Coordinates of C-alpha atoms in Angstrom, one line a residue:
M1 CA 146.1 132.4 255.2
V2 CA 146.2 129.1 256.1
V3 CA 148.2 129.3 257.3
L4 CA 155.2 143.9 283.2
G5 CA 156.0 143.8 287.0
V6 CA 156.2 140.2 288.2
Q7 CA 153.7 138.3 290.4
T8 CA 155.0 138.0 293.8
G9 CA 154.2 134.4 294.7
T10 CA 151.6 133.6 297.6
S11 CA 150.9 130.6 299.4
A12 CA 148.0 129.9 297.3
S13 CA 147.9 126.3 295.1
A14 CA 148.7 126.8 291.6
A15 CA 145.5 125.8 291.0
D16 CA 143.8 128.3 293.0
R17 CA 146.1 131.1 291.5
A18 CA 144.8 129.8 287.7
E19 CA 141.5 129.9 288.9
G20 CA 141.9 133.1 289.9
A21 CA 143.7 134.4 287.2
A22 CA 141.2 133.2 284.7
A23 CA 138.9 135.0 282.7
L24 CA 135.0 135.3 283.4
P25 CA 132.2 134.3 281.0
L26 CA 130.9 137.6 280.0
S27 CA 127.5 138.0 278.2
A28 CA 126.9 139.7 275.3
S29 CA 124.9 142.2 277.5
Q30 CA 127.5 142.1 280.1
R31 CA 130.6 142.5 278.1
A32 CA 128.4 145.9 276.6
T33 CA 127.6 147.1 279.7
A34 CA 131.6 146.7 280.8
L35 CA 132.7 148.4 277.7
K36 CA 130.3 151.5 278.5
D37 CA 131.1 151.6 281.8
A38 CA 134.7 151.6 281.0
Q39 CA 134.1 154.7 278.3
A40 CA 132.1 156.5 280.4
D41 CA 135.5 156.8 283.2
A42 CA 137.8 157.1 280.3
S43 CA 138.4 160.9 280.2
A44 CA 139.5 159.9 284.0
T45 CA 141.9 156.8 283.2
A46 CA 143.9 159.3 280.8
G47 CA 144.3 161.5 284.0
R48 CA 145.6 158.8 285.7
L49 CA 147.9 157.3 283.1
G50 CA 149.0 160.5 282.8
L51 CA 148.5 161.2 279.0
A52 CA 148.9 164.4 277.6
D53 CA 146.2 167.3 276.6
G54 CA 144.5 166.2 273.4
E55 CA 144.8 162.5 274.0
K56 CA 141.5 160.4 274.6
L57 CA 140.8 156.9 275.5
V58 CA 138.4 154.6 273.3
A59 CA 137.5 151.9 275.1
R60 CA 137.9 148.4 272.6
D61 CA 137.3 144.8 275.1
V62 CA 137.2 144.4 278.7
V63 CA 138.6 141.1 280.0
K64 CA 137.4 140.4 283.9
D65 CA 138.9 137.7 286.3
A66 CA 137.6 135.5 288.6
D67 CA 139.5 138.0 291.2
G68 CA 137.7 140.8 290.1
T69 CA 141.1 142.1 288.4
V70 CA 140.1 144.1 284.8
H71 CA 142.0 144.8 281.8
T72 CA 140.4 147.2 279.4
R73 CA 141.9 147.4 276.0
Y74 CA 142.0 151.7 274.7
E75 CA 142.8 152.8 271.5
R76 CA 144.0 156.1 271.9
T77 CA 143.0 159.4 270.0
F78 CA 144.9 162.8 269.4
D79 CA 142.6 166.0 268.9
G80 CA 140.0 163.6 267.8
L81 CA 142.0 161.6 265.2
P82 CA 143.3 157.9 265.7
V83 CA 146.3 157.2 266.6
L84 CA 147.7 153.8 265.4
G85 CA 150.2 152.5 267.5
G86 CA 148.8 153.8 270.7
D87 CA 146.5 151.4 272.3
L88 CA 147.3 150.7 275.7
V89 CA 145.4 148.3 278.1
V90 CA 144.9 149.1 281.9
H91 CA 144.9 147.0 284.7
T92 CA 142.7 147.3 287.1
A93 CA 142.1 145.8 290.9
K94 CA 139.1 144.6 292.1
D95 CA 139.0 147.8 294.6
G96 CA 139.7 149.7 291.6
A97 CA 143.1 150.5 292.3
L98 CA 145.4 151.0 289.4
K99 CA 147.6 147.9 288.7
G100 CA 149.6 149.5 285.3
S101 CA 149.1 149.4 282.0
T102 CA 150.6 147.8 278.7
K103 CA 150.8 150.7 276.0
A104 CA 152.0 149.7 272.5
R105 CA 153.9 153.1 272.5
K106 CA 155.2 154.7 276.1
G107 CA 154.7 158.5 276.8
A108 CA 153.1 161.1 275.8
I109 CA 151.5 161.3 271.9
S110 CA 151.3 164.8 270.1
V111 CA 152.1 166.2 266.5
A112 CA 152.6 169.9 266.3
S113 CA 149.8 170.5 264.1
T114 CA 146.8 168.3 262.6
D115 CA 147.1 170.6 259.3
A116 CA 148.3 167.9 256.3
A117 CA 150.9 169.7 254.0
T118 CA 149.8 166.7 251.1
S119 CA 146.0 166.2 250.0
T120 CA 144.3 162.6 250.4
A121 CA 144.3 163.1 246.6
A122 CA 148.3 162.4 246.9
A123 CA 147.7 159.8 249.3
K124 CA 145.1 157.4 247.4
K125 CA 147.7 158.1 244.3
S126 CA 150.9 156.6 245.9
A127 CA 148.6 154.5 247.9
V128 CA 147.6 153.1 244.9
A129 CA 151.0 152.7 243.3
A130 CA 152.4 151.0 246.4
D131 CA 152.2 147.6 245.2
K132 CA 151.9 147.3 241.2
S133 CA 150.9 143.8 242.0
I134 CA 147.2 144.3 242.7
K135 CA 144.8 144.3 239.8
G136 CA 142.7 146.7 239.6
A137 CA 143.6 148.7 242.3
A138 CA 141.7 151.1 243.8
A139 CA 141.2 153.8 247.5
D140 CA 138.6 152.7 248.7
S141 CA 138.9 155.1 251.6
V142 CA 141.4 157.4 253.6
R143 CA 141.9 159.0 256.4
K144 CA 143.9 161.6 258.3
I145 CA 145.7 159.8 261.3
V146 CA 148.9 159.8 263.8
W147 CA 151.3 157.4 263.6
A148 CA 152.9 156.5 266.7
A149 CA 153.8 152.7 265.3
D150 CA 157.3 153.3 264.7
K151 CA 159.0 153.6 268.2
S152 CA 162.5 155.1 267.1
A153 CA 160.5 158.0 265.8
A154 CA 158.2 160.4 266.7
P155 CA 154.9 160.4 266.1
V156 CA 154.2 162.1 262.9
L157 CA 150.3 163.1 261.2
A158 CA 149.9 160.5 258.7
Y159 CA 147.2 158.8 256.0
E160 CA 146.0 155.7 255.9
T161 CA 144.4 154.3 252.8
V162 CA 143.2 151.5 252.2
V163 CA 143.5 149.8 248.5
T164 CA 141.1 147.2 247.1
G165 CA 141.5 145.0 244.3
T166 CA 142.8 141.3 244.0
Q167 CA 146.1 139.9 245.3
K168 CA 147.5 137.8 242.9
D169 CA 146.7 134.4 244.0
G170 CA 143.2 135.3 243.4
T171 CA 142.7 136.9 247.1
P172 CA 140.9 139.9 247.5
S173 CA 143.2 142.8 248.6
E174 CA 142.7 145.5 252.3
L175 CA 146.2 146.6 251.8
H176 CA 146.8 149.6 254.6
V177 CA 149.5 151.9 253.1
V178 CA 150.6 155.0 255.5
T179 CA 151.9 157.9 254.0
D180 CA 153.6 160.7 255.7
A181 CA 151.3 163.8 256.0
T182 CA 154.2 166.4 255.4
S183 CA 156.3 164.9 253.0
G184 CA 154.3 161.6 250.9
K185 CA 156.9 159.0 252.2
E186 CA 155.3 156.0 252.7
L187 CA 155.9 154.3 256.6
Y188 CA 154.2 151.3 256.7
R189 CA 151.8 148.8 254.6
Y190 CA 149.8 145.8 255.9
Q191 CA 147.4 143.2 254.3
A192 CA 144.5 142.8 256.4
I193 CA 143.0 140.4 254.6
E194 CA 144.6 137.5 256.5
N195 CA 145.5 134.5 254.6
G196 CA 145.0 131.5 258.1
T197 CA 124.7 115.6 260.9
G198 CA 126.3 115.6 258.0
V199 CA 129.2 113.7 256.3
S200 CA 132.4 115.9 255.6
E201 CA 135.3 115.5 253.8
Y202 CA 137.9 115.5 256.3
S203 CA 136.2 114.7 260.0
G204 CA 133.7 112.3 259.1
T205 CA 130.0 112.1 259.7
V206 CA 129.9 115.0 262.6
A207 CA 127.1 117.4 263.7
V208 CA 126.0 120.5 262.4
G209 CA 124.0 123.2 263.8
S210 CA 121.0 123.7 261.3
T211 CA 117.4 125.6 261.9
A212 CA 114.1 124.7 260.2
S213 CA 113.4 127.5 257.6
A214 CA 109.8 129.0 257.5
S215 CA 108.9 127.4 254.3
G216 CA 110.0 124.4 254.8
G217 CA 113.5 122.2 254.9
F218 CA 116.4 123.6 257.0
D219 CA 118.9 126.3 256.4
L220 CA 122.3 126.4 257.5
T221 CA 122.3 128.2 260.5
D222 CA 123.6 127.4 263.7
G223 CA 121.0 128.9 266.2
G224 CA 122.8 127.2 269.6
R225 CA 126.2 129.1 268.1
G226 CA 125.5 133.2 267.8
G227 CA 123.7 132.5 264.3
H228 CA 126.5 131.6 262.3
K229 CA 125.8 130.7 258.8
T230 CA 127.8 129.0 255.7
Y231 CA 127.0 130.7 252.3
D232 CA 127.4 129.0 248.9
L233 CA 129.5 131.2 246.5
N234 CA 129.1 128.8 243.4
G235 CA 132.6 130.7 242.2
G236 CA 132.2 133.8 242.9
T237 CA 134.5 136.3 244.9
S238 CA 132.3 138.9 246.0
G239 CA 128.7 139.2 248.0
T240 CA 127.5 136.0 250.6
G241 CA 126.1 134.0 247.8
T242 CA 123.6 131.7 248.7
L243 CA 122.5 130.2 252.0
F244 CA 122.8 126.0 251.9
H245 CA 119.2 124.3 252.3
D246 CA 118.4 121.3 252.6
A247 CA 114.7 119.5 252.4
D248 CA 115.6 116.7 255.0
D249 CA 118.7 118.2 257.2
T250 CA 121.4 115.7 256.2
W251 CA 123.9 117.4 254.6
G252 CA 127.2 116.3 252.1
D253 CA 127.9 112.9 251.5
G254 CA 132.0 112.9 252.2
T255 CA 132.7 113.6 248.5
V256 CA 133.9 117.0 247.0
S257 CA 131.4 116.4 243.6
N258 CA 128.4 117.2 246.7
R259 CA 128.5 121.1 247.2
Q260 CA 127.1 120.3 250.7
T261 CA 130.3 118.7 251.2
A262 CA 132.6 121.7 252.1
A263 CA 129.9 123.6 253.8
V264 CA 129.9 120.5 256.3
D265 CA 133.3 120.9 256.9
A266 CA 133.3 124.8 257.3
A267 CA 130.3 125.0 259.6
Y268 CA 131.7 121.9 261.7
G269 CA 135.1 124.3 261.7
A270 CA 133.1 126.7 263.1
A271 CA 130.9 125.4 265.5
E272 CA 134.5 123.4 267.3
T273 CA 136.3 126.6 267.2
W274 CA 133.0 128.6 269.2
D275 CA 132.8 125.0 271.8
F276 CA 136.8 125.6 272.4
Y277 CA 136.5 129.0 273.3
K278 CA 133.6 129.0 275.4
E279 CA 134.8 125.7 277.1
A280 CA 139.4 126.9 277.3
F281 CA 138.6 130.2 278.0
N282 CA 134.9 131.3 278.9
R283 CA 134.8 133.1 275.8
N284 CA 131.3 133.9 274.0
G285 CA 132.4 134.0 270.2
I286 CA 135.3 135.0 268.3
A287 CA 135.0 138.6 269.5
G288 CA 133.6 138.0 272.9
D289 CA 130.2 139.7 271.8
G290 CA 128.0 136.4 271.4
K291 CA 128.0 137.1 268.0
A292 CA 129.3 134.7 265.2
A293 CA 131.0 135.1 262.2
Y294 CA 129.8 133.4 258.6
S295 CA 131.4 131.3 256.3
R296 CA 131.5 131.1 252.6
V297 CA 132.5 128.5 250.8
H298 CA 133.6 127.8 247.1
Y299 CA 135.1 130.7 246.3
G300 CA 136.9 131.3 242.6
N301 CA 137.6 128.8 240.6
A302 CA 140.1 126.2 241.8
Y303 CA 141.6 129.0 244.3
V304 CA 144.0 127.2 246.9
N305 CA 143.7 129.0 249.8
A306 CA 141.4 130.7 252.5
F307 CA 141.2 134.0 254.4
W308 CA 139.6 135.8 257.1
N309 CA 138.2 139.3 256.4
D310 CA 137.3 141.7 259.8
S311 CA 135.7 143.7 257.8
C312 CA 132.8 141.3 257.1
F313 CA 133.9 139.4 260.0
C314 CA 133.7 136.0 257.7
M315 CA 135.6 132.8 256.9
T316 CA 136.1 132.3 253.1
Y317 CA 137.5 129.1 251.6
G318 CA 138.4 128.1 248.3
D319 CA 138.3 124.5 246.3
G320 CA 141.8 123.9 246.3
I321 CA 144.0 122.5 243.5
S322 CA 141.9 121.4 240.2
N323 CA 139.2 122.1 242.8
Q324 CA 139.6 119.1 244.5
H325 CA 140.7 119.7 247.9
P326 CA 138.8 122.5 249.5
L327 CA 140.8 124.2 252.1
T328 CA 138.0 123.4 254.6
S329 CA 140.1 121.2 257.0
L330 CA 139.2 121.5 261.1
D331 CA 143.0 123.2 261.8
V332 CA 142.6 125.6 258.9
A333 CA 139.0 126.5 260.3
G334 CA 140.1 127.2 263.4
H335 CA 143.2 128.9 262.1
E336 CA 141.2 131.6 260.0
M337 CA 138.7 132.2 262.8
S338 CA 141.4 133.0 265.1
H339 CA 142.7 135.9 263.2
G340 CA 139.1 137.4 264.0
L341 CA 140.2 136.9 267.6
T342 CA 143.0 138.3 267.1
A343 CA 141.7 141.4 265.4
A344 CA 139.3 141.3 268.2
T345 CA 142.3 141.6 270.9
A346 CA 145.7 142.5 270.5
G347 CA 145.2 143.8 267.3
L348 CA 148.5 142.5 266.3
K349 CA 149.9 144.5 263.2
Y350 CA 149.9 141.8 259.8
S351 CA 153.7 142.8 259.3
R352 CA 156.7 141.7 260.7
E353 CA 157.3 140.1 263.8
S354 CA 153.9 141.4 265.1
G355 CA 152.8 140.2 261.6
G356 CA 154.5 136.6 262.8
L357 CA 152.8 136.3 265.9
N358 CA 149.4 137.1 264.6
E359 CA 149.9 134.3 262.1
A360 CA 151.4 131.8 264.7
T361 CA 148.2 132.5 267.2
S362 CA 145.9 131.6 264.4
D363 CA 148.4 128.4 264.2
I364 CA 148.6 128.2 267.9
F365 CA 144.4 127.9 268.3
G366 CA 144.0 126.2 265.0
T367 CA 146.0 123.0 266.5
A368 CA 144.4 123.6 269.7
V369 CA 140.8 123.4 268.4
E370 CA 141.7 120.2 266.7
F371 CA 143.0 118.5 269.6
H372 CA 139.9 119.6 271.4
A373 CA 137.6 118.1 268.8
A374 CA 138.7 115.1 269.4
N375 CA 137.8 113.4 266.1
S376 CA 138.7 110.3 265.5
A377 CA 138.8 111.4 261.3
D378 CA 141.1 114.0 261.8
V379 CA 143.2 113.5 265.2
G380 CA 145.3 116.3 266.8
D381 CA 148.5 117.1 265.3
Y382 CA 151.3 119.9 265.5
L383 CA 151.1 119.9 262.0
I384 CA 149.2 122.1 260.1
G385 CA 147.0 122.0 256.9
E386 CA 147.8 118.2 256.5
K387 CA 144.7 117.4 255.8
I388 CA 144.1 119.7 252.7
D389 CA 147.5 118.4 250.1
I390 CA 148.1 122.1 249.5
N391 CA 151.8 121.4 248.1
G392 CA 150.3 118.7 245.9
D393 CA 152.3 116.2 247.2
G394 CA 150.5 115.3 250.9
T395 CA 153.1 117.6 253.1
P396 CA 152.0 119.4 255.6
L397 CA 152.0 123.5 255.0
R398 CA 153.5 123.9 258.4
Y399 CA 155.4 121.9 261.2
M400 CA 155.2 123.4 264.4
D401 CA 157.9 120.8 266.1
K402 CA 160.7 122.3 263.6
P403 CA 159.1 125.3 261.4
S404 CA 162.0 125.2 259.2
K405 CA 161.2 121.6 257.8
D406 CA 158.2 123.6 255.4
G407 CA 161.6 124.9 253.5
G408 CA 161.2 128.7 254.6
S409 CA 159.7 129.3 258.4
A410 CA 162.5 130.3 260.7
D411 CA 163.2 127.6 264.2
Y412 CA 164.8 130.3 266.1
W413 CA 164.3 134.4 266.4
S414 CA 167.2 136.4 264.1
R415 CA 167.7 139.8 263.7
S416 CA 166.7 139.2 259.8
V417 CA 163.2 137.1 261.4
G418 CA 161.1 140.4 260.9
R419 CA 161.7 140.6 256.9
L420 CA 160.3 137.1 256.3
D421 CA 156.8 136.7 255.1
V422 CA 154.8 136.3 258.1
H423 CA 153.8 132.7 257.7
Y424 CA 157.3 132.1 257.8
S425 CA 158.4 134.5 260.8
S426 CA 155.6 132.6 262.2
G427 CA 158.0 129.7 263.2
V428 CA 159.7 131.1 265.8
A429 CA 156.4 131.0 268.2
N430 CA 154.9 128.0 266.6
H431 CA 158.4 126.5 267.6
F432 CA 157.7 128.4 270.9
F433 CA 154.4 126.9 271.7
Y434 CA 155.5 123.4 270.8
L435 CA 158.6 123.5 273.3
L436 CA 156.2 124.5 275.9
S437 CA 153.4 121.9 275.4
E438 CA 155.5 119.2 274.6
G439 CA 159.3 119.7 275.2
S440 CA 162.6 119.2 273.6
G441 CA 163.5 115.9 271.8
A442 CA 162.0 112.9 270.1
K443 CA 158.2 111.8 270.9
T444 CA 155.1 110.5 268.9
I445 CA 151.6 111.6 270.2
N446 CA 149.0 110.7 268.2
G447 CA 150.9 108.5 266.2
V448 CA 152.9 111.6 264.5
S449 CA 156.3 111.6 264.7
Y450 CA 157.9 114.8 265.7
N451 CA 161.8 115.9 266.6
S452 CA 161.9 119.0 268.6
P453 CA 165.3 120.8 268.4
T454 CA 166.5 124.4 270.6
Y455 CA 168.8 126.8 269.1
N456 CA 171.3 126.3 272.3
G457 CA 171.0 122.5 272.8
S458 CA 168.8 122.7 276.0
S459 CA 166.5 120.4 276.8
V460 CA 163.4 121.2 277.3
T461 CA 160.1 120.1 279.5
G462 CA 156.3 120.5 278.2
I463 CA 153.9 121.7 280.5
G464 CA 150.8 120.3 278.6
R465 CA 149.3 121.8 275.7
D466 CA 146.4 122.8 278.2
K467 CA 148.7 125.4 280.2
A468 CA 150.4 126.2 277.2
Q469 CA 147.3 127.8 275.6
Q470 CA 146.0 129.2 278.5
I471 CA 149.3 131.3 279.1
W472 CA 149.2 132.0 275.3
Y473 CA 145.4 133.4 275.1
K474 CA 146.0 135.4 278.7
A475 CA 148.9 136.9 277.4
L476 CA 147.2 137.8 273.7
T477 CA 144.4 138.9 275.1
T478 CA 145.8 141.3 278.2
Y479 CA 149.0 142.2 277.6
M480 CA 149.8 142.3 273.9
T481 CA 149.8 145.5 271.8
S482 CA 149.6 146.1 268.2
S483 CA 153.4 146.5 267.8
T484 CA 154.3 143.2 270.0
D485 CA 157.3 142.2 268.8
Y486 CA 159.2 138.6 270.1
A487 CA 161.3 140.1 272.6
A488 CA 157.5 141.7 274.1
A489 CA 155.8 138.7 273.9
R490 CA 158.1 136.5 275.5
T491 CA 157.4 139.3 278.6
A492 CA 153.8 139.3 277.9
T493 CA 153.7 135.2 278.6
L494 CA 156.3 135.2 281.1
Q495 CA 153.5 138.0 282.8
A496 CA 150.6 135.8 282.2
A497 CA 152.3 133.0 283.1
S498 CA 153.1 134.7 286.7
D499 CA 149.4 136.0 286.5
L500 CA 148.4 132.0 286.4
Y501 CA 150.7 129.9 288.1
G502 CA 152.6 131.6 290.3
A503 CA 156.1 133.9 289.9
S504 CA 158.5 130.9 291.3
S505 CA 156.0 128.1 289.3
A506 CA 157.3 125.4 287.5
E507 CA 154.9 126.8 284.7
R508 CA 156.7 130.2 284.1
A509 CA 160.2 128.6 284.1
A510 CA 158.8 126.3 281.4
V511 CA 158.0 130.0 279.3
A512 CA 161.5 131.0 280.3
A513 CA 163.1 128.1 279.2
A514 CA 161.0 127.7 276.0
W515 CA 161.5 131.2 274.7
T516 CA 165.6 130.9 275.1
G517 CA 164.9 127.9 273.4
V518 CA 164.2 129.9 270.3
N519 CA 166.7 132.4 271.2
V520 CA 164.3 135.1 272.2
N521 CA 166.3 135.8 275.1

C-alpha cells in the first residue's frame, strides 16, 4: 500500500572506501552466471558454515562490490522442505576467503520428523478461516515447510497456505498463513500484497518510453528499460487488461478524463524508478535481472489504493476518490515498485517490525526517486503521497520528519511498535532516514517546512540524502534478512556505513546518532 563485525579503519579516503564497497553493475547474464556458480558451490558453502545434515542452500541473489567482496543470499532447505526464516547472506572476500555471514536465524535447523500429524485439508480450512474479512476466501495453495522464523522457539514442521480473495478495501488478497503441522495451531500470518512524451496529471509534460507497433501507431512499451508495459484495466480487477496504444505517440492531456493520463504517470514513475536504481546503485532493474515489471491502471471502481504484487511482478493503481485522483504520483510509483526490490533482496516479512521496515524501505526509495527525478511539477520532499489527496483534505499520507503528524505513525521505537499496522510502525525507520539525511530541528527544503524532533532531545546533524540512501541500500541488500527487526536494522546500517565510509567515519557516527534519536539503541 502507498504507503557483524566492524571494519577496521585504514588510511584510504572515505571516497575510496565508498567506491570499493559500492555494488558493481551486473548484466542479466552476469547475474545469472554468478547465481549458477553460487549454486554449484552451495554444498561446500554449507559445509564452511557448519550447517547440519539435511540442510541445503539455494542461491537467490548475488551482489558484487568493487573491491571484490561477494555477498550471496541463500534460502535454506531441510530434507528438501523450504525453511521459512532460515535465509542467510554469505560474505566472501575477493580471494574466496569467508569474511562472515548474516543469518535470519543462527544455529542448525532441524525437526524430528517431516511426517505431518495434520492434513493439508485441515491446514487449508484453518487458513481460510483466519481472516473473515476476506471476501471469497479460498486456499490457493498449501505446502509443507519448516518454520524457523520464531527465534524464541525451536523450528517446527508446518504448513504454509496462501489464501486468495478480496480484502475489505478491494485490494486482492494473498494472505500467507503458517500453521503447526502437529497441533494445527496458527503460528504466523502476513499479507503479501504490499499496499506501497505525454502529459501527466502530477508531473507535467514528461518523456515516456514507447515502441512502434507492427500494425501501426505506438504501444506504451518502454524498450529501453526492460520492456515495461502499461495496461488499462478499465475498471477490471484481474488479468492485464489492454496495452495502451496511440496513433501519434503523444499520450494523455493532463486531465483525469483522458484515460491515457494515468498511464503516462504510471509509465513515467516506472521509468524514473528504473533510472534511479541504475544511476544510484548500478542496479539493473528492480530484481537486478534486467527485466521490467509491468503496470496496470484504472483498477476497480473508485479504488483508493495502489499495490505491488510480487507473484505477477506488477504494479496496480486505482483511480482514487470518485475516480478523480489516480494513485499514480511519482513517489507512490517509486514506493510500490520498491516493494519488488525488497522482495528480491532481504525479503522482509510483511508483518511486525520487519513489515514496518519493509514499508519504510518503500517510503525511503519512493522519496529518493522523487528527488532524483528533479521534476519542477513535483519537487522532491519528505512527504508521502502529497499529490494524490488520499485523505480528501489535501494532506499527505505520511510525514518522514515527524511521522506522528499523520495521526497513527510512531516517531520512536517502543516494545509495542511491532503490534502496529506496518504502515504506522514504518514511522520509526522513516524518521531515522530523515534525521540521517537532514538532521533534527526546523528547516525548509524545496519550499516545504520541516521540524524533526528526537527521542532524547539530542541534536542530530544529517549527512545528506545521497549518503543516507547508499547506506540503507547496502544494508538492505547485503545485511538484512527476512526477519530483521529494528535492533538488527541498526546493526545492519552501522555495518553498511563502516563498509562504505569507514568504521571511524562521521557517517557511521551519524547512523548511530540517528538511531538513538528514534530510541533504537
